[in-house]
Amino acid sequence: MSYAYIPANPRMHGGKRSKIIYLIYHYTANRGDTARGNGNYFARGEGPIASAHYFVDDAEVILSVPEDTVAYSVGGRPQSWHIPYYLRANNFNSISIEMCVHADGRIGNATIARAQALGREICERHGIDSAHILRHYDVNGKLCPNANELLNDSVWAVFKAGIATASVPAEQSAPEETPALAPAGDWIVGHNYEVIVGSLRVRDGAGLNHGIIKSYPRGTVFTLKEIVHLSISTWGRTPSGWVCLEMRGAAYAADRGEYSAGGTQGPSDGWEVGHNYTVTASSLRVRDGAGLNHAVIKSYPHGTVFTLKEIVHLSISTWGRTPSGWVCLIMDGERYVK
């Protein structure tokens, strides 16, 4: 989906963050406003400190705060007794979409369709499932979005269901531009890359208009064969098809260099080759290589003791070679052995 970027004034948002868990919908509550008008307002940095990542109206989408940056959208004290996600969803782990309202106080059908399509793209980029799509109301009880009966749980359920099947509005469904080979920039053909989002769709061509072949789960390592740059995204050809490497400044894969196992051998970070380790998870899969894309050979049950033979670091995980194969020692800070 295309959009215009009107950067919010730095005083209106926080710094960088890495992990996105929730997608949160709001409404602006300003009757007759527009996405561009809101973007311009926050660019000036006037008024109370507040922000959102996106503003949507019937005609367009405005990006105000990049997805990898904290927006001040859902903080504050509880405003009602309805706070099922209070302190769980926050400014540091969520992306916020503000929907503009018509003069009559309702959100236009075109705005809803555009906001749902945008939400679908965000969920795909960050691996957000339906259970983690919320209203501002679900976080701190604020009556938002208080339009189109979206505070009614049944109506909200229908809205959420529409996100999964939403499509980019017709005028934006064409390819971003004609693909053209271009300098690789920071992406290097021949290097191995690891998927760092929840899942990454593999397509039969470069661009969102191409068919989906399969998905690479988080942690998959692939070799980059070719690079194509579009207007707001960069795509890479992998052995299984094309994947989006980055879009609007957000990267979905991390360079793991040319090491054949898809990772880098480096400091042990507390892991020691030759030491014995005990499986603390209920079970731990043993694979034929370092990374989730490698085949499962067997599983070590809870309490299994093995000797660590080799260590490989990927971007979000560390893997160890055991006498039976490779196991994940730690991922996203969660340890599976001690």
GROMACS .gro file of C-alpha atoms in nm:
model
  338
    1MET     CA    1   0.000   0.000   0.000
    2SER     CA    2   0.136   0.342  -0.091
    3TYR     CA    3   0.150   0.624   0.160
    4ALA     CA    4   0.301   0.967   0.218
    5TYR     CA    5   0.555   1.020   0.493
    6ILE     CA    6   0.519   1.338   0.699
    7PRO     CA    7   0.768   1.296   0.986
    8ALA     CA    8   0.635   1.385   1.329
    9ASN     CA    9   0.830   1.641   1.527
   10PRO     CA   10   1.093   1.456   1.738
   11ARG     CA   11   0.939   1.587   2.061
   12MET     CA   12   0.621   1.393   1.980
   13HIS     CA   13   0.773   1.044   1.976
   14GLY     CA   14   1.032   0.823   2.146
   15GLY     CA   15   1.338   0.637   2.024
   16LYS     CA   16   1.398   0.314   1.838
   17ARG     CA   17   1.258  -0.024   1.943
   18SER     CA   18   1.287  -0.370   1.790
   19LYS     CA   19   1.004  -0.604   1.890
   20ILE     CA   20   0.646  -0.542   1.774
   21ILE     CA   21   0.377  -0.758   1.935
   22TYR     CA   22   0.050  -0.564   1.905
   23LEU     CA   23  -0.143  -0.366   1.644
   24ILE     CA   24  -0.377  -0.108   1.798
   25TYR     CA   25  -0.660   0.082   1.629
   26HIS     CA   26  -0.779   0.430   1.728
   27TYR     CA   27  -1.002   0.703   1.594
   28THR     CA   28  -0.904   1.069   1.587
   29ALA     CA   29  -1.236   1.197   1.733
   30ASN     CA   30  -1.188   1.521   1.535
   31ARG     CA   31  -1.490   1.546   1.307
   32GLY     CA   32  -1.411   1.623   0.946
   33ASP     CA   33  -1.034   1.586   0.984
   34THR     CA   34  -0.796   1.424   0.734
   35ALA     CA   35  -0.492   1.201   0.750
   36ARG     CA   36  -0.275   1.469   0.593
   37GLY     CA   37  -0.404   1.734   0.830
   38ASN     CA   38  -0.309   1.517   1.127
   39GLY     CA   39   0.030   1.446   0.976
   40ASN     CA   40   0.099   1.816   0.934
   41TYR     CA   41  -0.018   1.891   1.288
   42PHE     CA   42   0.219   1.640   1.448
   43ALA     CA   43   0.501   1.754   1.220
   44ARG     CA   44   0.472   2.101   1.373
   45GLY     CA   45   0.510   1.955   1.722
   46GLU     CA   46   0.234   2.166   1.873
   47GLY     CA   47   0.016   2.079   2.170
   48PRO     CA   48   0.050   1.790   2.416
   49ILE     CA   49   0.309   1.522   2.350
   50ALA     CA   50   0.132   1.242   2.162
   51SER     CA   51   0.162   1.058   1.831
   52ALA     CA   52   0.060   0.760   1.621
   53HIS     CA   53   0.238   0.569   1.350
   54TYR     CA   54  -0.029   0.600   1.080
   55PHE     CA   55  -0.328   0.820   1.001
   56VAL     CA   56  -0.587   0.692   0.755
   57ASP     CA   57  -0.881   0.860   0.580
   58ASP     CA   58  -1.096   0.783   0.275
   59ALA     CA   59  -0.828   0.904   0.033
   60GLU     CA   60  -0.485   0.817   0.170
   61VAL     CA   61  -0.252   0.685   0.438
   62ILE     CA   62  -0.001   0.908   0.613
   63LEU     CA   63   0.299   0.766   0.797
   64SER     CA   64   0.386   0.997   1.085
   65VAL     CA   65   0.618   0.785   1.301
   66PRO     CA   66   0.823   0.497   1.150
   67GLU     CA   67   0.728   0.148   1.265
   68ASP     CA   68   1.064   0.095   1.437
   69THR     CA   69   1.011   0.404   1.654
   70VAL     CA   70   0.805   0.448   1.971
   71ALA     CA   71   0.486   0.650   1.925
   72TYR     CA   72   0.309   0.790   2.232
   73SER     CA   73  -0.031   0.636   2.163
   74VAL     CA   74  -0.153   0.408   2.441
   75GLY     CA   75   0.006   0.524   2.765
   76GLY     CA   76  -0.166   0.675   3.065
   77ARG     CA   77  -0.377   0.554   3.353
   78PRO     CA   78  -0.685   0.331   3.315
   79GLN     CA   79  -0.991   0.527   3.204
   80SER     CA   80  -1.250   0.256   3.267
   81TRP     CA   81  -1.277  -0.094   3.410
   82HIS     CA   82  -1.222  -0.249   3.068
   83ILE     CA   83  -0.843  -0.294   3.070
   84PRO     CA   84  -0.766  -0.655   2.965
   85TYR     CA   85  -0.432  -0.557   2.809
   86TYR     CA   86  -0.327  -0.282   3.046
   87LEU     CA   87   0.055  -0.274   3.081
   88ARG     CA   88   0.084  -0.576   2.850
   89ALA     CA   89   0.035  -0.371   2.534
   90ASN     CA   90   0.225  -0.044   2.548
   91ASN     CA   91   0.401   0.220   2.342
   92PHE     CA   92   0.716   0.010   2.321
   93ASN     CA   93   0.566  -0.305   2.167
   94SER     CA   94   0.280  -0.180   1.949
   95ILE     CA   95   0.199  -0.002   1.623
   96SER     CA   96  -0.096   0.239   1.622
   97ILE     CA   97  -0.333   0.326   1.338
   98GLU     CA   98  -0.558   0.634   1.375
   99MET     CA   99  -0.875   0.640   1.164
  100CYS     CA  100  -1.013   0.982   1.072
  101VAL     CA  101  -1.386   1.055   1.106
  102HIS     CA  102  -1.638   1.232   0.886
  103ALA     CA  103  -1.823   1.546   0.990
  104ASP     CA  104  -2.109   1.326   1.114
  105GLY     CA  105  -1.874   1.146   1.355
  106ARG     CA  106  -1.860   0.820   1.162
  107ILE     CA  107  -1.558   0.649   1.010
  108GLY     CA  108  -1.603   0.621   0.633
  109ASN     CA  109  -1.625   0.281   0.468
  110ALA     CA  110  -1.324   0.365   0.252
  111THR     CA  111  -1.126   0.460   0.562
  112ILE     CA  112  -1.215   0.130   0.728
  113ALA     CA  113  -1.117  -0.068   0.417
  114ARG     CA  114  -0.787   0.119   0.391
  115ALA     CA  115  -0.713   0.078   0.764
  116GLN     CA  116  -0.786  -0.295   0.744
  117ALA     CA  117  -0.560  -0.339   0.439
  118LEU     CA  118  -0.283  -0.145   0.614
  119GLY     CA  119  -0.334  -0.359   0.924
  120ARG     CA  120  -0.302  -0.676   0.721
  121GLU     CA  121   0.032  -0.560   0.579
  122ILE     CA  122   0.159  -0.467   0.926
  123CYS     CA  123   0.053  -0.803   1.070
  124GLU     CA  124   0.231  -0.986   0.788
  125ARG     CA  125   0.548  -0.784   0.839
  126HIS     CA  126   0.566  -0.839   1.213
  127GLY     CA  127   0.397  -1.176   1.256
  128ILE     CA  128   0.103  -1.032   1.454
  129ASP     CA  129  -0.192  -1.269   1.492
  130SER     CA  130  -0.558  -1.180   1.542
  131ALA     CA  131  -0.538  -1.215   1.921
  132HIS     CA  132  -0.287  -0.929   1.930
  133ILE     CA  133  -0.497  -0.682   1.728
  134LEU     CA  134  -0.656  -0.446   1.981
  135ARG     CA  135  -0.853  -0.129   2.029
  136HIS     CA  136  -0.716   0.152   2.242
  137TYR     CA  137  -1.016   0.065   2.457
  138ASP     CA  138  -0.865  -0.278   2.529
  139VAL     CA  139  -0.541  -0.129   2.660
  140ASN     CA  140  -0.632   0.141   2.911
  141GLY     CA  141  -1.010   0.158   2.882
  142LYS     CA  142  -1.024   0.479   2.679
  143LEU     CA  143  -1.343   0.494   2.469
  144CYS     CA  144  -1.153   0.469   2.143
  145PRO     CA  145  -1.236   0.405   1.863
  146ASN     CA  146  -1.579   0.535   1.971
  147ALA     CA  147  -1.741   0.537   1.627
  148ASN     CA  148  -1.927   0.289   1.405
  149GLU     CA  149  -2.008   0.088   1.721
  150LEU     CA  150  -1.651  -0.044   1.733
  151LEU     CA  151  -1.662  -0.052   2.114
  152ASN     CA  152  -1.923  -0.326   2.077
  153ASP     CA  153  -1.731  -0.654   2.093
  154SER     CA  154  -1.942  -0.818   1.821
  155VAL     CA  155  -1.888  -0.530   1.580
  156TRP     CA  156  -1.519  -0.525   1.666
  157ALA     CA  157  -1.494  -0.899   1.594
  158VAL     CA  158  -1.632  -0.838   1.244
  159PHE     CA  159  -1.382  -0.554   1.191
  160LYS     CA  160  -1.093  -0.778   1.298
  161ALA     CA  161  -1.208  -1.061   1.075
  162GLY     CA  162  -1.201  -0.819   0.783
  163ILE     CA  163  -0.831  -0.749   0.837
  164ALA     CA  164  -0.734  -1.104   0.741
  165THR     CA  165  -0.909  -1.077   0.403
  166ALA     CA  166  -0.853  -0.707   0.334
  167SER     CA  167  -0.696  -0.609   0.004
  168VAL     CA  168  -0.520  -0.295  -0.106
  169PRO     CA  169  -0.770  -0.046  -0.258
  170ALA     CA  170  -0.801  -0.091  -0.633
  171GLU     CA  171  -0.608   0.220  -0.726
  172GLN     CA  172  -0.309   0.089  -0.530
  173SER     CA  173  -0.318  -0.278  -0.627
  174ALA     CA  174  -0.073  -0.245  -0.915
  175PRO     CA  175   0.300  -0.307  -0.863
  176GLU     CA  176   0.481  -0.025  -0.688
  177GLU     CA  177   0.671   0.038  -1.011
  178THR     CA  178   0.831  -0.166  -1.286
  179PRO     CA  179   1.100  -0.375  -1.115
  180ALA     CA  180   1.452  -0.281  -1.213
  181LEU     CA  181   1.785  -0.427  -1.115
  182ALA     CA  182   1.976  -0.174  -0.909
  183PRO     CA  183   2.283  -0.151  -0.686
  184ALA     CA  184   2.243  -0.382  -0.392
  185GLY     CA  185   2.311  -0.123  -0.123
  186ASP     CA  186   2.346  -0.305   0.209
  187TRP     CA  187   2.209  -0.633   0.067
  188ILE     CA  188   2.474  -0.868  -0.072
  189VAL     CA  189   2.410  -1.140  -0.328
  190GLY     CA  190   2.562  -1.468  -0.212
  191HIS     CA  191   2.526  -1.391   0.157
  192ASN     CA  192   2.304  -1.585   0.394
  193TYR     CA  193   2.016  -1.398   0.561
  194GLU     CA  194   1.800  -1.493   0.857
  195VAL     CA  195   1.428  -1.411   0.881
  196ILE     CA  196   1.378  -1.186   1.186
  197VAL     CA  197   0.999  -1.137   1.171
  198GLY     CA  198   0.728  -1.386   1.268
  199SER     CA  199   0.704  -1.518   0.912
  200LEU     CA  200   0.807  -1.400   0.567
  201ARG     CA  201   0.601  -1.484   0.260
  202VAL     CA  202   0.778  -1.629  -0.042
  203ARG     CA  203   0.629  -1.516  -0.375
  204ASP     CA  204   0.670  -1.608  -0.741
  205GLY     CA  205   0.799  -1.261  -0.827
  206ALA     CA  206   0.925  -0.935  -0.677
  207GLY     CA  207   0.628  -0.738  -0.542
  208LEU     CA  208   0.313  -0.778  -0.332
  209ASN     CA  209   0.107  -0.840  -0.646
  210HIS     CA  210   0.277  -1.176  -0.706
  211GLY     CA  211   0.140  -1.508  -0.585
  212ILE     CA  212   0.241  -1.660  -0.252
  213ILE     CA  213   0.428  -1.991  -0.277
  214LYS     CA  214   0.503  -2.058   0.089
  215SER     CA  215   0.623  -1.880   0.405
  216TYR     CA  216   0.959  -1.881   0.577
  217PRO     CA  217   0.913  -1.899   0.956
  218ARG     CA  218   1.115  -1.680   1.191
  219GLY     CA  219   1.474  -1.801   1.205
  220THR     CA  220   1.484  -1.941   0.850
  221VAL     CA  221   1.820  -1.884   0.681
  222PHE     CA  222   1.838  -1.841   0.302
  223THR     CA  223   2.100  -1.748   0.045
  224LEU     CA  224   2.034  -1.429  -0.151
  225LYS     CA  225   2.050  -1.495  -0.528
  226GLU     CA  226   1.932  -1.166  -0.681
  227ILE     CA  227   1.810  -0.822  -0.571
  228VAL     CA  228   1.534  -0.600  -0.714
  229HIS     CA  229   1.450  -0.252  -0.584
  230LEU     CA  230   1.095  -0.113  -0.603
  231SER     CA  231   0.988   0.235  -0.498
  232ILE     CA  232   0.936   0.163  -0.127
  233SER     CA  233   1.077  -0.188  -0.093
  234THR     CA  234   1.367  -0.417  -0.176
  235TRP     CA  235   1.310  -0.779  -0.280
  236GLY     CA  236   1.547  -1.073  -0.290
  237ARG     CA  237   1.536  -1.400  -0.482
  238THR     CA  238   1.596  -1.703  -0.261
  239PRO     CA  239   1.619  -2.072  -0.357
  240SER     CA  240   1.242  -2.100  -0.299
  241GLY     CA  241   1.123  -1.773  -0.453
  242TRP     CA  242   1.113  -1.398  -0.387
  243VAL     CA  243   1.088  -1.235  -0.043
  244CYS     CA  244   1.060  -0.876   0.072
  245LEU     CA  245   1.389  -0.784   0.237
  246GLU     CA  246   1.280  -0.441   0.353
  247MET     CA  247   0.987  -0.203   0.316
  248ARG     CA  248   0.961   0.159   0.426
  249GLY     CA  249   1.287   0.127   0.616
  250ALA     CA  250   1.185  -0.186   0.811
  251ALA     CA  251   1.412  -0.487   0.748
  252TYR     CA  252   1.271  -0.840   0.764
  253ALA     CA  253   1.598  -1.032   0.738
  254ALA     CA  254   1.945  -0.995   0.888
  255ASP     CA  255   2.278  -1.059   0.716
  256ARG     CA  256   2.450  -1.369   0.854
  257GLY     CA  257   2.748  -1.349   0.616
  258GLU     CA  258   2.890  -1.638   0.418
  259TYR     CA  259   2.919  -1.899   0.693
  260SER     CA  260   2.771  -2.220   0.551
  261ALA     CA  261   2.550  -2.295   0.849
  262GLY     CA  262   2.380  -1.959   0.810
  263GLY     CA  263   2.542  -1.799   1.111
  264THR     CA  264   2.867  -1.671   1.253
  265GLN     CA  265   3.106  -1.830   1.492
  266GLY     CA  266   3.191  -1.580   1.760
  267PRO     CA  267   3.215  -1.517   2.133
  268SER     CA  268   3.037  -1.784   2.334
  269ASP     CA  269   2.830  -1.532   2.537
  270GLY     CA  270   2.841  -1.770   2.832
  271TRP     CA  271   2.811  -2.093   2.632
  272GLU     CA  272   3.119  -2.314   2.652
  273VAL     CA  273   3.220  -2.581   2.404
  274GLY     CA  274   3.300  -2.907   2.582
  275HIS     CA  275   3.061  -2.842   2.871
  276ASN     CA  276   2.753  -3.052   2.943
  277TYR     CA  277   2.408  -2.889   2.925
  278THR     CA  278   2.064  -3.007   3.040
  279VAL     CA  279   1.742  -2.952   2.841
  280THR     CA  280   1.503  -2.738   3.048
  281ALA     CA  281   1.225  -2.715   2.787
  282SER     CA  282   0.960  -2.988   2.769
  283SER     CA  283   1.138  -3.108   2.455
  284LEU     CA  284   1.407  -2.969   2.226
  285ARG     CA  285   1.422  -3.047   1.856
  286VAL     CA  286   1.752  -3.166   1.710
  287ARG     CA  287   1.815  -3.049   1.352
  288ASP     CA  288   2.067  -3.121   1.078
  289GLY     CA  289   2.194  -2.762   1.080
  290ALA     CA  290   2.186  -2.435   1.274
  291GLY     CA  291   1.852  -2.263   1.209
  292LEU     CA  292   1.479  -2.334   1.200
  293ASN     CA  293   1.493  -2.401   0.827
  294HIS     CA  294   1.694  -2.719   0.882
  295ALA     CA  295   1.528  -3.060   0.905
  296VAL     CA  296   1.433  -3.212   1.240
  297ILE     CA  297   1.622  -3.534   1.316
  298LYS     CA  298   1.482  -3.615   1.658
  299SER     CA  299   1.389  -3.446   1.987
  300TYR     CA  300   1.565  -3.435   2.321
  301PRO     CA  301   1.310  -3.476   2.605
  302HIS     CA  302   1.321  -3.263   2.919
  303GLY     CA  303   1.625  -3.347   3.131
  304THR     CA  304   1.844  -3.477   2.846
  305VAL     CA  305   2.213  -3.402   2.902
  306PHE     CA  306   2.441  -3.338   2.604
  307THR     CA  307   2.794  -3.213   2.539
  308LEU     CA  308   2.826  -2.889   2.342
  309LYS     CA  309   3.056  -2.938   2.041
  310GLU     CA  310   3.023  -2.608   1.850
  311ILE     CA  311   2.839  -2.274   1.873
  312VAL     CA  312   2.677  -2.063   1.599
  313HIS     CA  313   2.513  -1.723   1.655
  314LEU     CA  314   2.221  -1.607   1.441
  315SER     CA  315   2.057  -1.266   1.478
  316ILE     CA  316   1.795  -1.365   1.736
  317SER     CA  317   1.918  -1.707   1.844
  318THR     CA  318   2.222  -1.913   1.938
  319TRP     CA  319   2.260  -2.273   1.824
  320GLY     CA  320   2.480  -2.553   1.952
  321ARG     CA  321   2.604  -2.871   1.787
  322THR     CA  322   2.550  -3.180   2.000
  323PRO     CA  323   2.653  -3.543   1.932
  324SER     CA  324   2.313  -3.597   1.762
  325GLY     CA  325   2.280  -3.269   1.571
  326TRP     CA  326   2.206  -2.899   1.621
  327VAL     CA  327   1.976  -2.753   1.889
  328CYS     CA  328   1.859  -2.401   1.969
  329LEU     CA  329   2.019  -2.291   2.296
  330ILE     CA  330   1.846  -1.955   2.326
  331MET     CA  331   1.604  -1.747   2.114
  332ASP     CA  332   1.480  -1.394   2.181
  333GLY     CA  333   1.624  -1.418   2.532
  334GLU     CA  334   1.447  -1.746   2.617
  335ARG     CA  335   1.687  -2.026   2.715
  336TYR     CA  336   1.607  -2.391   2.648
  337VAL     CA  337   1.903  -2.548   2.830
  338LYS     CA  338   2.112  -2.482   3.136
   0.00000   0.00000   0.00000
